[in-house]
Coordinates of C-alpha atoms in Angstrom, one line a residue:
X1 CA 126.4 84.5 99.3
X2 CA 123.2 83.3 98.5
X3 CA 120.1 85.6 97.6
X4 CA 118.9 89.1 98.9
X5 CA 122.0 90.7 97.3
X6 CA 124.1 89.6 99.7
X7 CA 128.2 90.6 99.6
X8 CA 129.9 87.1 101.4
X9 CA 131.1 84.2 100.4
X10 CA 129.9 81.5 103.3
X11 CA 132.6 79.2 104.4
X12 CA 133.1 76.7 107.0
X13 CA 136.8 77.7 108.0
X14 CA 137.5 78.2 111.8
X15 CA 138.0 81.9 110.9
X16 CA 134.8 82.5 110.2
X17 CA 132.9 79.5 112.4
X18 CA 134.1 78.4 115.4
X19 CA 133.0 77.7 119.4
X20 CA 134.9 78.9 122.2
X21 CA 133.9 78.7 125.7
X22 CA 130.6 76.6 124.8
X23 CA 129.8 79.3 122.7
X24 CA 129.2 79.3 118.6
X25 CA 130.9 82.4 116.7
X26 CA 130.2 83.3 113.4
X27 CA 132.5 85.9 112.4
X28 CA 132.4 88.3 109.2
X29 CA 135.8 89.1 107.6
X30 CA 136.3 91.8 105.1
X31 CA 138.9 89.9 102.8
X32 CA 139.0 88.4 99.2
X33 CA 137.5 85.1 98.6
X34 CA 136.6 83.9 95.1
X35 CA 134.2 86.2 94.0
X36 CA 132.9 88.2 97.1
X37 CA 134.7 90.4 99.3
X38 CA 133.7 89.0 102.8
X39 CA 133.7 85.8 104.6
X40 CA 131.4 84.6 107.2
X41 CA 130.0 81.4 108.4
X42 CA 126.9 79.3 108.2
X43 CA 125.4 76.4 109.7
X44 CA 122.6 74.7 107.5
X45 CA 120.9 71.4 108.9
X46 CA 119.5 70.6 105.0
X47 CA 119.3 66.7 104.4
X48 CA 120.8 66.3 107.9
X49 CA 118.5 67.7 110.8
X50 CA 115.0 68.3 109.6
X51 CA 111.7 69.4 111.6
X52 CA 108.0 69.5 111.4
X53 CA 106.5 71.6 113.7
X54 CA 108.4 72.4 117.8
X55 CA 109.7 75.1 120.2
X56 CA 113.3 76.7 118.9
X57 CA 115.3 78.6 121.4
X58 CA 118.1 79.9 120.3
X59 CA 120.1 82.2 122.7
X60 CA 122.4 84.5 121.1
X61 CA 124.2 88.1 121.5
X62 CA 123.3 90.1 118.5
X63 CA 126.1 92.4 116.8
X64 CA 124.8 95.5 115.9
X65 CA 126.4 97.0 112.9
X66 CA 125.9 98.2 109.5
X67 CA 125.8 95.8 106.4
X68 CA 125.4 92.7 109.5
X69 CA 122.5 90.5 108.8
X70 CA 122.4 87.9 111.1
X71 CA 119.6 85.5 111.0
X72 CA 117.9 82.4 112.3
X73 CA 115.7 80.6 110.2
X74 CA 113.8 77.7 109.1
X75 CA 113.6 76.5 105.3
X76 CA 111.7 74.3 104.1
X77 CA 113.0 70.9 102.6
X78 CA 110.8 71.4 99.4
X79 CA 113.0 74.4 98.1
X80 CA 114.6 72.0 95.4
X81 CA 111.1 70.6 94.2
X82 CA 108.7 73.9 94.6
X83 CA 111.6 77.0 95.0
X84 CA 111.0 80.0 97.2
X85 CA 109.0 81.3 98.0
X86 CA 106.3 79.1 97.4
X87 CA 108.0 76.4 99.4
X88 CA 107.8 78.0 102.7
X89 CA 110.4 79.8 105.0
X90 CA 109.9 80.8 108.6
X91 CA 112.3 83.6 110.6
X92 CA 112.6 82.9 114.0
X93 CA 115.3 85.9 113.9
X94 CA 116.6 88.5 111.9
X95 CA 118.8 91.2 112.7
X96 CA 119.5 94.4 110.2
X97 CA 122.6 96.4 110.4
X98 CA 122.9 98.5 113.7
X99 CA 119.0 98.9 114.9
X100 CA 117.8 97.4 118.0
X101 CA 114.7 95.5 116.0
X102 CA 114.2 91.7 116.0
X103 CA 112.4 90.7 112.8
X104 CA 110.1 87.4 113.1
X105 CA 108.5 86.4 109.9
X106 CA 106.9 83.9 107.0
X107 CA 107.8 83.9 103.9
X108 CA 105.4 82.0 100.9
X109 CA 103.8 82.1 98.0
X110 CA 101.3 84.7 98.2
X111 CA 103.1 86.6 101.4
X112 CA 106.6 87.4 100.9
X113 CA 108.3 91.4 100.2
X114 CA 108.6 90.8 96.7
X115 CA 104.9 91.2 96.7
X116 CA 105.0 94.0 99.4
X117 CA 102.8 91.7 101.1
X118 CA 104.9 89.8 103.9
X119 CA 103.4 88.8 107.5
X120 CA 105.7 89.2 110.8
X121 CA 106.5 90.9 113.9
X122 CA 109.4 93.0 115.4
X123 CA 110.3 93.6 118.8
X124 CA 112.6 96.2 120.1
X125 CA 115.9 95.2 122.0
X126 CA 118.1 97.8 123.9
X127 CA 120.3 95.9 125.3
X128 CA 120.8 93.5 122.0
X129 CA 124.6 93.4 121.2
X130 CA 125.7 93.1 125.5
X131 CA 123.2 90.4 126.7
X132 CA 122.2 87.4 125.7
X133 CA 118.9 86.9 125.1
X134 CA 117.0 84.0 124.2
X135 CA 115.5 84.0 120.3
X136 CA 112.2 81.4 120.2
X137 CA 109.3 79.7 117.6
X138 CA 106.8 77.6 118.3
X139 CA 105.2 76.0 115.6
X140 CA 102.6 73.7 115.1
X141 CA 100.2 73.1 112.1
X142 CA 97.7 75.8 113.2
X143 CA 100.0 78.5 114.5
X144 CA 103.5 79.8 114.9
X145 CA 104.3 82.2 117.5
X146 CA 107.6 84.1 117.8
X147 CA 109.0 85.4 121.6
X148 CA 112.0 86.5 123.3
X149 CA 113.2 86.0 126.7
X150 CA 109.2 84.3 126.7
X151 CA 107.8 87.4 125.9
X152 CA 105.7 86.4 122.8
X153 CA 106.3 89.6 120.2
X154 CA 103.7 88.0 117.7
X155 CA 101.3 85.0 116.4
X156 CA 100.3 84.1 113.1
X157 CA 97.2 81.7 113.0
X158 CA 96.9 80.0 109.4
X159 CA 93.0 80.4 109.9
X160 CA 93.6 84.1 109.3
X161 CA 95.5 84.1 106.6
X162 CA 95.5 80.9 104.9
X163 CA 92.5 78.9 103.5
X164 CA 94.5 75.9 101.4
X165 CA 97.7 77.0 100.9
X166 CA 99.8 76.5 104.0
X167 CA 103.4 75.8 103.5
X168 CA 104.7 75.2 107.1
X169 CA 103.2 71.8 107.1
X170 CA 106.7 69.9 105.9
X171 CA 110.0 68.8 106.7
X172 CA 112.0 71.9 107.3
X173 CA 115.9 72.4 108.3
X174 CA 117.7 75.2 110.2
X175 CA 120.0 78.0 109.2
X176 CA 122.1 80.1 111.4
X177 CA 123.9 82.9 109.3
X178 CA 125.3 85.6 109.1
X179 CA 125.2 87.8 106.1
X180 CA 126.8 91.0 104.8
X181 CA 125.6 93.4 102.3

C-alpha cells in the first residue's frame, strides 16, 4: 500500500498491470504478498514525467465494487522536501467501492479531510463500470477545472480560496492506481 489504510501491496507484475487490446488493466488480486493480502498495480510518473499546469484526459471504464479505489491523480514533486499535504495533490478521479460517484478534488495544507475541510466536486455516473468515459483536468496557475465526457462537474479558482499559499504552482507527476481497503 501506501497511505489511507489501504490493504495492497502495489506491484509491477503482468498479473496485476498489463495492456491488451491498446488497453491498460490494472487488476486487484486477493492473494498473499509480503505483508498485504492483495495485489494490484500502479503506474507513477515521479522523477520521470512531470507537469506544470495542462489538460488530462484520461478515458477509462470504472469497476464498481466494494473495497475498489481506483484513482487518477496528480502529486506534487515536492512531497520529499515539504510532505503531504502541504505539498499539494490534485484528483482528477477517484472512484469508492460500488457507488456511481466520481470524486475530483485538492488536497493541501489548510484543505485536506484530515481537517474536515477538503475542496472538490462529484459527479454522478450510471453507466460507469460498462462505458468508457473520458476522466479530465485542466489546470493552470489560476484555476483547475474537473469534467467528464466535457461536461465540466466543478472549478476551483485559487482567488477564492487561496491568498499566498497555492501549492499547484510546481512540478507534479501522475499516478494511476488502484487501491483496495
Amino acid at each position: 500500500g501506501w497511505v489511507n489504510n489501504e490493504l495492497q501491496a502495489y506491484t509491477n507484475r503482468k498479473e496485476n498491470l498489463f495492456i491488451n487490446n491498446n488497453n491498460l488493466f490494472i487488476r486487484g488480486i486477493k492473494e498473499k504478498h509480503d505483508n498485504a493480502h492483495y495485489t494490484s498495480g500502479r503506474i507513477n510518473t515521479s522523477k520521470k514525467f512531470n507537469w506544470k499546469y495542462g489538460r488530462f484526459e484520461i478515458r477509462a471504464k470504472i469497476p464498481k465494487q466494494k473495497g475498489l479505489w481506483p484513482a487518477i491523480w496528480l502529486l506534487s514533486e515536492n512531497i520529499e522536501n515539504d510532505g503531504w499535504p502541504k505539498c499539494g495533490e490534485i484528483d482528477i478521479m477517484e472512484h469508492i467501492n460500488n457507488e456511481d460517484i466520481i470524486y475530483g478534488t485538492i488536497h493541501s495544507d489548510k484543505y485536506n479531510h484530515m481537517n474536515k475541510n477538503q475542496i472538490g466536486g462529484q459527479i454522478i455516473i450510471d453507466d460507469i463500470s460498462s462505458k468508457f468515459h473520458t476522466y479530465g483536468l485542466e489546470w493552470n496557475s489560476k484555476s483547475i477545472l474537473w469534467f467528464v465526457d466535457n461536461e465540466v462537474y466543478f472549478r476551483l479558482d485559487k482567488k477564492d480560496y487561496f491568498e499566498k499559499t497555492w501549492p499547484f504552482d510546481d512540478e507534479y507527476f501522475l499516478i494511476i492506481n488502484q487501491a483496495i481497503g
